[in-house]
PDB file of N, CA and C in Angstrom:
ATOM      1  N   ILE A 776     168.304 142.045 148.118  1.00 52.00           N
ATOM      2  CA  ILE A 776     167.632 142.831 149.139  1.00 52.00           C
ATOM      3  C   ILE A 776     166.500 143.574 148.459  1.00 52.00           C
ATOM      4  N   ASN A 777     165.347 143.563 149.079  1.00 59.00           N
ATOM      5  CA  ASN A 777     164.246 144.348 148.538  1.00 59.00           C
ATOM      6  C   ASN A 777     163.466 144.987 149.674  1.00 59.00           C
ATOM      7  N   SER A 778     162.572 145.887 149.321  1.00 61.00           N
ATOM      8  CA  SER A 778     161.858 146.644 150.348  1.00 61.00           C
ATOM      9  C   SER A 778     160.883 145.799 151.153  1.00 61.00           C
ATOM     10  N   ILE A 779     160.483 144.629 150.650  1.00 65.00           N
ATOM     11  CA  ILE A 779     159.582 143.756 151.407  1.00 65.00           C
ATOM     12  C   ILE A 779     160.236 143.357 152.720  1.00 65.00           C
ATOM     13  N   LYS A 780     161.512 143.034 152.667  1.00 65.00           N
ATOM     14  CA  LYS A 780     162.247 142.623 153.863  1.00 65.00           C
ATOM     15  C   LYS A 780     162.218 143.717 154.925  1.00 65.00           C
ATOM     16  N   TYR A 781     162.165 144.952 154.506  1.00 63.00           N
ATOM     17  CA  TYR A 781     162.202 146.077 155.427  1.00 63.00           C
ATOM     18  C   TYR A 781     160.845 146.766 155.565  1.00 63.00           C
ATOM     19  N   GLY A 782     159.787 146.030 155.329  1.00 69.00           N
ATOM     20  CA  GLY A 782     158.447 146.580 155.512  1.00 69.00           C
ATOM     21  C   GLY A 782     158.124 147.727 154.573  1.00 69.00           C
ATOM     22  N   GLY A 783     158.717 147.719 153.394  1.00 67.00           N
ATOM     23  CA  GLY A 783     158.442 148.769 152.424  1.00 67.00           C
ATOM     24  C   GLY A 783     159.264 150.029 152.620  1.00 67.00           C
ATOM     25  N   HIS A 784     160.137 150.038 153.608  1.00 67.00           N
ATOM     26  CA  HIS A 784     160.957 151.217 153.886  1.00 67.00           C
ATOM     27  C   HIS A 784     162.165 151.241 152.956  1.00 67.00           C
ATOM     28  N   THR A 785     162.020 151.943 151.855  1.00 70.00           N
ATOM     29  CA  THR A 785     163.080 151.956 150.848  1.00 70.00           C
ATOM     30  C   THR A 785     164.337 152.672 151.320  1.00 70.00           C
ATOM     31  N   GLU A 786     164.252 153.449 152.382  1.00 71.00           N
ATOM     32  CA  GLU A 786     165.451 154.131 152.877  1.00 71.00           C
ATOM     33  C   GLU A 786     166.495 153.152 153.424  1.00 71.00           C
ATOM     34  N   PHE A 787     166.078 151.909 153.691  1.00 68.00           N
ATOM     35  CA  PHE A 787     167.016 150.903 154.179  1.00 68.00           C
ATOM     36  C   PHE A 787     167.678 150.119 153.045  1.00 68.00           C
ATOM     37  N   ILE A 788     167.270 150.389 151.830  1.00 68.00           N
ATOM     38  CA  ILE A 788     167.821 149.691 150.674  1.00 68.00           C
ATOM     39  C   ILE A 788     169.116 150.394 150.260  1.00 68.00           C
ATOM     40  N   PRO A 789     170.178 149.645 149.984  1.00 71.00           N
ATOM     41  CA  PRO A 789     171.437 150.287 149.572  1.00 71.00           C
ATOM     42  C   PRO A 789     171.235 151.184 148.351  1.00 71.00           C
ATOM     43  N   LYS A 790     171.966 152.279 148.321  1.00 76.00           N
ATOM     44  CA  LYS A 790     171.866 153.226 147.205  1.00 76.00           C
ATOM     45  C   LYS A 790     172.469 152.658 145.925  1.00 76.00           C
ATOM     46  N   ARG A 791     173.421 151.752 146.076  1.00 77.00           N
ATOM     47  CA  ARG A 791     174.051 151.135 144.915  1.00 77.00           C
ATOM     48  C   ARG A 791     174.043 149.622 145.070  1.00 77.00           C
ATOM     49  N   CYS A 792     174.043 148.963 143.943  1.00 73.00           N
ATOM     50  CA  CYS A 792     174.122 147.507 143.965  1.00 73.00           C
ATOM     51  C   CYS A 792     174.806 147.043 142.683  1.00 73.00           C
ATOM     52  N   ILE A 793     175.161 145.795 142.669  1.00 79.00           N
ATOM     53  CA  ILE A 793     175.781 145.201 141.493  1.00 79.00           C
ATOM     54  C   ILE A 793     174.861 144.099 140.998  1.00 79.00           C
ATOM     55  N   THR A 794     174.542 144.145 139.734  1.00 79.00           N
ATOM     56  CA  THR A 794     173.712 143.112 139.135  1.00 79.00           C
ATOM     57  C   THR A 794     174.622 142.099 138.457  1.00 79.00           C
ATOM     58  N   ILE A 795     174.371 140.832 138.725  1.00 82.00           N
ATOM     59  CA  ILE A 795     175.137 139.795 138.044  1.00 82.00           C
ATOM     60  C   ILE A 795     174.206 139.050 137.100  1.00 82.00           C
ATOM     61  N   GLY A 796     174.788 138.540 136.054  1.00 84.00           N
ATOM     62  CA  GLY A 796     173.999 137.845 135.048  1.00 84.00           C
ATOM     63  C   GLY A 796     173.954 136.350 135.277  1.00 84.00           C
ATOM     64  N   ILE A 797     173.185 135.687 134.444  1.00 83.00           N
ATOM     65  CA  ILE A 797     172.998 134.241 134.568  1.00 83.00           C
ATOM     66  C   ILE A 797     174.317 133.495 134.368  1.00 83.00           C
ATOM     67  N   LEU A 798     175.199 134.006 133.519  1.00 87.00           N
ATOM     68  CA  LEU A 798     176.496 133.359 133.310  1.00 87.00           C
ATOM     69  C   LEU A 798     177.315 133.362 134.601  1.00 87.00           C
ATOM     70  N   GLU A 799     177.377 134.507 135.266  1.00 89.00           N
ATOM     71  CA  GLU A 799     178.108 134.589 136.527  1.00 89.00           C
ATOM     72  C   GLU A 799     177.491 133.679 137.584  1.00 89.00           C
ATOM     73  N   ILE A 800     176.178 133.597 137.592  1.00 87.00           N
ATOM     74  CA  ILE A 800     175.493 132.727 138.552  1.00 87.00           C
ATOM     75  C   ILE A 800     175.881 131.275 138.306  1.00 87.00           C
ATOM     76  N   PHE A 801     175.853 130.846 137.058  1.00 88.00           N
ATOM     77  CA  PHE A 801     176.155 129.441 136.759  1.00 88.00           C
ATOM     78  C   PHE A 801     177.632 129.092 136.885  1.00 88.00           C
ATOM     79  N   MET A 802     178.502 130.083 136.894  1.00 92.00           N
ATOM     80  CA  MET A 802     179.922 129.823 137.093  1.00 92.00           C
ATOM     81  C   MET A 802     180.262 129.606 138.569  1.00 92.00           C
ATOM     82  N   SER A 803     179.333 129.894 139.457  1.00 92.00           N
ATOM     83  CA  SER A 803     179.607 129.716 140.882  1.00 92.00           C
ATOM     84  C   SER A 803     179.656 128.231 141.240  1.00 92.00           C
ATOM     85  N   LYS A 804     180.391 127.917 142.302  1.00 94.00           N
ATOM     86  CA  LYS A 804     180.544 126.525 142.730  1.00 94.00           C
ATOM     87  C   LYS A 804     179.259 125.967 143.312  1.00 94.00           C
ATOM     88  N   GLU A 805     178.504 126.813 143.970  1.00 94.00           N
ATOM     89  CA  GLU A 805     177.241 126.358 144.549  1.00 94.00           C
ATOM     90  C   GLU A 805     176.222 127.485 144.516  1.00 94.00           C
ATOM     91  N   LEU A 806     174.966 127.100 144.447  1.00 90.00           N
ATOM     92  CA  LEU A 806     173.857 128.051 144.462  1.00 90.00           C
ATOM     93  C   LEU A 806     172.937 127.691 145.614  1.00 90.00           C
ATOM     94  N   ARG A 807     172.539 128.680 146.368  1.00 90.00           N
ATOM     95  CA  ARG A 807     171.597 128.478 147.464  1.00 90.00           C
ATOM     96  C   ARG A 807     170.469 129.484 147.294  1.00 90.00           C
ATOM     97  N   PHE A 808     169.246 128.997 147.300  1.00 88.00           N
ATOM     98  CA  PHE A 808     168.083 129.857 147.126  1.00 88.00           C
ATOM     99  C   PHE A 808     167.120 129.660 148.279  1.00 88.00           C
ATOM    100  N   TYR A 809     166.505 130.748 148.686  1.00 89.00           N
ATOM    101  CA  TYR A 809     165.592 130.732 149.821  1.00 89.00           C
ATOM    102  C   TYR A 809     164.291 131.412 149.411  1.00 89.00           C
ATOM    103  N   LEU A 810     163.190 130.715 149.608  1.00 90.00           N
ATOM    104  CA  LEU A 810     161.861 131.278 149.345  1.00 90.00           C
ATOM    105  C   LEU A 810     161.126 131.322 150.673  1.00 90.00           C
ATOM    106  N   GLU A 811     160.597 132.490 151.023  1.00 87.00           N
ATOM    107  CA  GLU A 811     159.933 132.580 152.317  1.00 87.00           C
ATOM    108  C   GLU A 811     158.563 133.244 152.299  1.00 87.00           C
ATOM    109  N   HIS A 812     158.205 133.890 151.208  1.00 86.00           N
ATOM    110  CA  HIS A 812     156.919 134.594 151.152  1.00 86.00           C
ATOM    111  C   HIS A 812     155.888 133.786 150.366  1.00 86.00           C
ATOM    112  N   ASN A 813     154.630 133.873 150.771  1.00 88.00           N
ATOM    113  CA  ASN A 813     153.585 133.049 150.154  1.00 88.00           C
ATOM    114  C   ASN A 813     153.441 133.295 148.654  1.00 88.00           C
ATOM    115  N   TRP A 814     153.693 134.506 148.181  1.00 87.00           N
ATOM    116  CA  TRP A 814     153.573 134.781 146.747  1.00 87.00           C
ATOM    117  C   TRP A 814     154.640 134.051 145.943  1.00 87.00           C
ATOM    118  N   GLN A 815     155.678 133.545 146.597  1.00 90.00           N
ATOM    119  CA  GLN A 815     156.737 132.836 145.886  1.00 90.00           C
ATOM    120  C   GLN A 815     156.357 131.398 145.547  1.00 90.00           C
ATOM    121  N   SER A 816     155.183 130.953 145.945  1.00 91.00           N
ATOM    122  CA  SER A 816     154.752 129.598 145.587  1.00 91.00           C
ATOM    123  C   SER A 816     154.641 129.452 144.066  1.00 91.00           C
ATOM    124  N   ALA A 817     154.242 130.512 143.387  1.00 90.00           N
ATOM    125  CA  ALA A 817     154.170 130.465 141.920  1.00 90.00           C
ATOM    126  C   ALA A 817     155.564 130.356 141.313  1.00 90.00           C
ATOM    127  N   VAL A 818     156.530 131.045 141.900  1.00 89.00           N
ATOM    128  CA  VAL A 818     157.918 130.958 141.435  1.00 89.00           C
ATOM    129  C   VAL A 818     158.422 129.531 141.596  1.00 89.00           C
ATOM    130  N   LEU A 819     158.159 128.945 142.745  1.00 91.00           N
ATOM    131  CA  LEU A 819     158.584 127.570 143.011  1.00 91.00           C
ATOM    132  C   LEU A 819     157.985 126.609 141.992  1.00 91.00           C
ATOM    133  N   ARG A 820     156.688 126.705 141.790  1.00 92.00           N
ATOM    134  CA  ARG A 820     155.994 125.810 140.859  1.00 92.00           C
ATOM    135  C   ARG A 820     156.568 125.928 139.446  1.00 92.00           C
ATOM    136  N   LYS A 821     156.744 127.153 138.973  1.00 93.00           N
ATOM    137  CA  LYS A 821     157.273 127.354 137.621  1.00 93.00           C
ATOM    138  C   LYS A 821     158.722 126.894 137.513  1.00 93.00           C
ATOM    139  N   ALA A 822     159.530 127.196 138.516  1.00 91.00           N
ATOM    140  CA  ALA A 822     160.948 126.812 138.479  1.00 91.00           C
ATOM    141  C   ALA A 822     161.108 125.303 138.417  1.00 91.00           C
ATOM    142  N   ILE A 823     160.232 124.579 139.070  1.00 91.00           N
ATOM    143  CA  ILE A 823     160.331 123.119 139.097  1.00 91.00           C
ATOM    144  C   ILE A 823     159.756 122.484 137.834  1.00 91.00           C
ATOM    145  N   PHE A 824     158.596 122.933 137.397  1.00 94.00           N
ATOM    146  CA  PHE A 824     157.865 122.202 136.366  1.00 94.00           C
ATOM    147  C   PHE A 824     158.004 122.722 134.940  1.00 94.00           C
ATOM    148  N   LEU A 825     158.403 123.971 134.757  1.00 96.00           N
ATOM    149  CA  LEU A 825     158.563 124.478 133.391  1.00 96.00           C
ATOM    150  C   LEU A 825     159.905 124.054 132.817  1.00 96.00           C
ATOM    151  N   ASP A 826     159.945 123.858 131.509  1.00 96.00           N
ATOM    152  CA  ASP A 826     161.224 123.650 130.838  1.00 96.00           C
ATOM    153  C   ASP A 826     162.011 124.957 130.906  1.00 96.00           C
ATOM    154  N   PRO A 827     163.340 124.874 130.906  1.00 93.00           N
ATOM    155  CA  PRO A 827     164.142 126.100 130.953  1.00 93.00           C
ATOM    156  C   PRO A 827     163.784 127.059 129.819  1.00 93.00           C
ATOM    157  N   THR A 828     163.589 128.311 130.184  1.00 92.00           N
ATOM    158  CA  THR A 828     163.204 129.327 129.216  1.00 92.00           C
ATOM    159  C   THR A 828     163.744 130.691 129.639  1.00 92.00           C
ATOM    160  N   PRO A 829     164.236 131.475 128.685  1.00 89.00           N
ATOM    161  CA  PRO A 829     164.729 132.818 129.017  1.00 89.00           C
ATOM    162  C   PRO A 829     163.644 133.727 129.587  1.00 89.00           C
ATOM    163  N   SER A 830     162.388 133.435 129.299  1.00 91.00           N
ATOM    164  CA  SER A 830     161.315 134.291 129.808  1.00 91.00           C
ATOM    165  C   SER A 830     161.070 134.095 131.306  1.00 91.00           C
ATOM    166  N   PHE A 831     161.626 133.023 131.882  1.00 90.00           N
ATOM    167  CA  PHE A 831     161.522 132.785 133.332  1.00 90.00           C
ATOM    168  C   PHE A 831     162.850 132.173 133.791  1.00 90.00           C
ATOM    169  N   PRO A 832     163.873 133.017 134.027  1.00 87.00           N
ATOM    170  CA  PRO A 832     165.224 132.525 134.308  1.00 87.00           C
ATOM    171  C   PRO A 832     165.332 131.532 135.461  1.00 87.00           C
ATOM    172  N   ALA A 833     164.443 131.576 136.414  1.00 88.00           N
ATOM    173  CA  ALA A 833     164.506 130.622 137.533  1.00 88.00           C
ATOM    174  C   ALA A 833     164.384 129.175 137.058  1.00 88.00           C
ATOM    175  N   THR A 834     163.847 128.960 135.870  1.00 91.00           N
ATOM    176  CA  THR A 834     163.723 127.594 135.350  1.00 91.00           C
ATOM    177  C   THR A 834     165.079 126.977 135.029  1.00 91.00           C
ATOM    178  N   TYR A 835     166.115 127.786 134.893  1.00 89.00           N
ATOM    179  CA  TYR A 835     167.460 127.274 134.624  1.00 89.00           C
ATOM    180  C   TYR A 835     168.171 126.788 135.886  1.00 89.00           C
ATOM    181  N   LEU A 836     167.698 127.177 137.037  1.00 87.00           N
ATOM    182  CA  LEU A 836     168.411 126.873 138.278  1.00 87.00           C
ATOM    183  C   LEU A 836     168.564 125.387 138.529  1.00 87.00           C
ATOM    184  N   LYS A 837     167.602 124.606 138.095  1.00 88.00           N
ATOM    185  CA  LYS A 837     167.670 123.156 138.320  1.00 88.00           C
ATOM    186  C   LYS A 837     168.768 122.491 137.499  1.00 88.00           C
ATOM    187  N   GLU A 838     169.353 123.210 136.555  1.00 91.00           N
ATOM    188  CA  GLU A 838     170.407 122.643 135.725  1.00 91.00           C
ATOM    189  C   GLU A 838     171.802 122.798 136.328  1.00 91.00           C
ATOM    190  N   HIS A 839     171.929 123.589 137.375  1.00 92.00           N
ATOM    191  CA  HIS A 839     173.233 123.758 138.023  1.00 92.00           C
ATOM    192  C   HIS A 839     173.569 122.489 138.795  1.00 92.00           C
ATOM    193  N   LYS A 840     174.814 122.062 138.748  1.00 92.00           N
ATOM    194  CA  LYS A 840     175.208 120.782 139.349  1.00 92.00           C
ATOM    195  C   LYS A 840     175.224 120.786 140.875  1.00 92.00           C
ATOM    196  N   ASN A 841     175.236 121.970 141.499  1.00 94.00           N
ATOM    197  CA  ASN A 841     175.298 122.022 142.958  1.00 94.00           C
ATOM    198  C   ASN A 841     174.418 123.155 143.474  1.00 94.00           C
ATOM    199  N   SER A 842     173.126 122.943 143.430  1.00 90.00           N
ATOM    200  CA  SER A 842     172.209 123.974 143.908  1.00 90.00           C
ATOM    201  C   SER A 842     171.242 123.375 144.920  1.00 90.00           C
ATOM    202  N   SER A 843     170.761 124.230 145.789  1.00 91.00           N
ATOM    203  CA  SER A 843     169.762 123.782 146.760  1.00 91.00           C
ATOM    204  C   SER A 843     168.719 124.873 146.936  1.00 91.00           C
ATOM    205  N   LEU A 844     167.583 124.463 147.419  1.00 88.00           N
ATOM    206  CA  LEU A 844     166.456 125.357 147.600  1.00 88.00           C
ATOM    207  C   LEU A 844     165.887 125.126 148.988  1.00 88.00           C
ATOM    208  N   THR A 845     165.770 126.194 149.752  1.00 91.00           N
ATOM    209  CA  THR A 845     165.151 126.129 151.070  1.00 91.00           C
ATOM    210  C   THR A 845     163.836 126.884 150.984  1.00 91.00           C
ATOM    211  N   VAL A 846     162.768 126.236 151.404  1.00 91.00           N
ATOM    212  CA  VAL A 846     161.428 126.800 151.250  1.00 91.00           C
ATOM    213  C   VAL A 846     160.742 126.843 152.609  1.00 91.00           C
ATOM    214  N   SER A 847     160.147 127.982 152.938  1.00 90.00           N
ATOM    215  CA  SER A 847     159.439 128.114 154.213  1.00 90.00           C
ATOM    216  C   SER A 847     158.031 127.536 154.105  1.00 90.00           C
ATOM    217  N   ILE A 848     157.425 127.330 155.233  1.00 91.00           N
ATOM    218  CA  ILE A 848     156.047 126.820 155.275  1.00 91.00           C
ATOM    219  C   ILE A 848     155.087 127.802 154.606  1.00 91.00           C
ATOM    220  N   ASN A 849     155.404 129.097 154.619  1.00 88.00           N
ATOM    221  CA  ASN A 849     154.549 130.084 153.949  1.00 88.00           C
ATOM    222  C   ASN A 849     154.415 129.786 152.461  1.00 88.00           C
ATOM    223  N   VAL A 850     155.493 129.355 151.854  1.00 89.00           N
ATOM    224  CA  VAL A 850     155.480 129.035 150.425  1.00 89.00           C
ATOM    225  C   VAL A 850     154.737 127.728 150.183  1.00 89.00           C
ATOM    226  N   LEU A 851     154.950 126.760 151.053  1.00 89.00           N
ATOM    227  CA  LEU A 851     154.361 125.432 150.866  1.00 89.00           C
ATOM    228  C   LEU A 851     152.909 125.328 151.309  1.00 89.00           C
ATOM    229  N   ARG A 852     152.437 126.283 152.051  1.00 86.00           N
ATOM    230  CA  ARG A 852     151.086 126.213 152.620  1.00 86.00           C
ATOM    231  C   ARG A 852     150.026 125.912 151.563  1.00 86.00           C
ATOM    232  N   GLU A 853     150.210 126.426 150.364  1.00 74.00           N
ATOM    233  CA  GLU A 853     149.243 126.187 149.286  1.00 74.00           C
ATOM    234  C   GLU A 853     149.239 124.721 148.858  1.00 74.00           C
ATOM    235  N   TYR A 854     150.349 124.015 149.084  1.00 72.00           N
ATOM    236  CA  TYR A 854     150.497 122.655 148.578  1.00 72.00           C
ATOM    237  C   TYR A 854     150.331 121.572 149.632  1.00 72.00           C
ATOM    238  N   VAL A 855     150.429 121.921 150.895  1.00 62.00           N
ATOM    239  CA  VAL A 855     150.321 120.898 151.949  1.00 62.00           C
ATOM    240  C   VAL A 855     149.135 121.159 152.845  1.00 62.00           C
TER     241      VAL A 855
END
């Protein structure tokens, strides 16, 4: 959850959260990712085409055996 979803209104953001690491993420049975904002086109491009690197953790997502990515037209608009 981030303030973009709520129009920048940080009062709607939970006061506490739990951060999980890459190990916990990869131990899950399935991964589902959703990209919906136009600025995420760079994330998509790097996640797909870069070799896995700790400096950009999203590059590891393609190595999970059961992951999927849902992308909105806003993200793809630059490419189509």
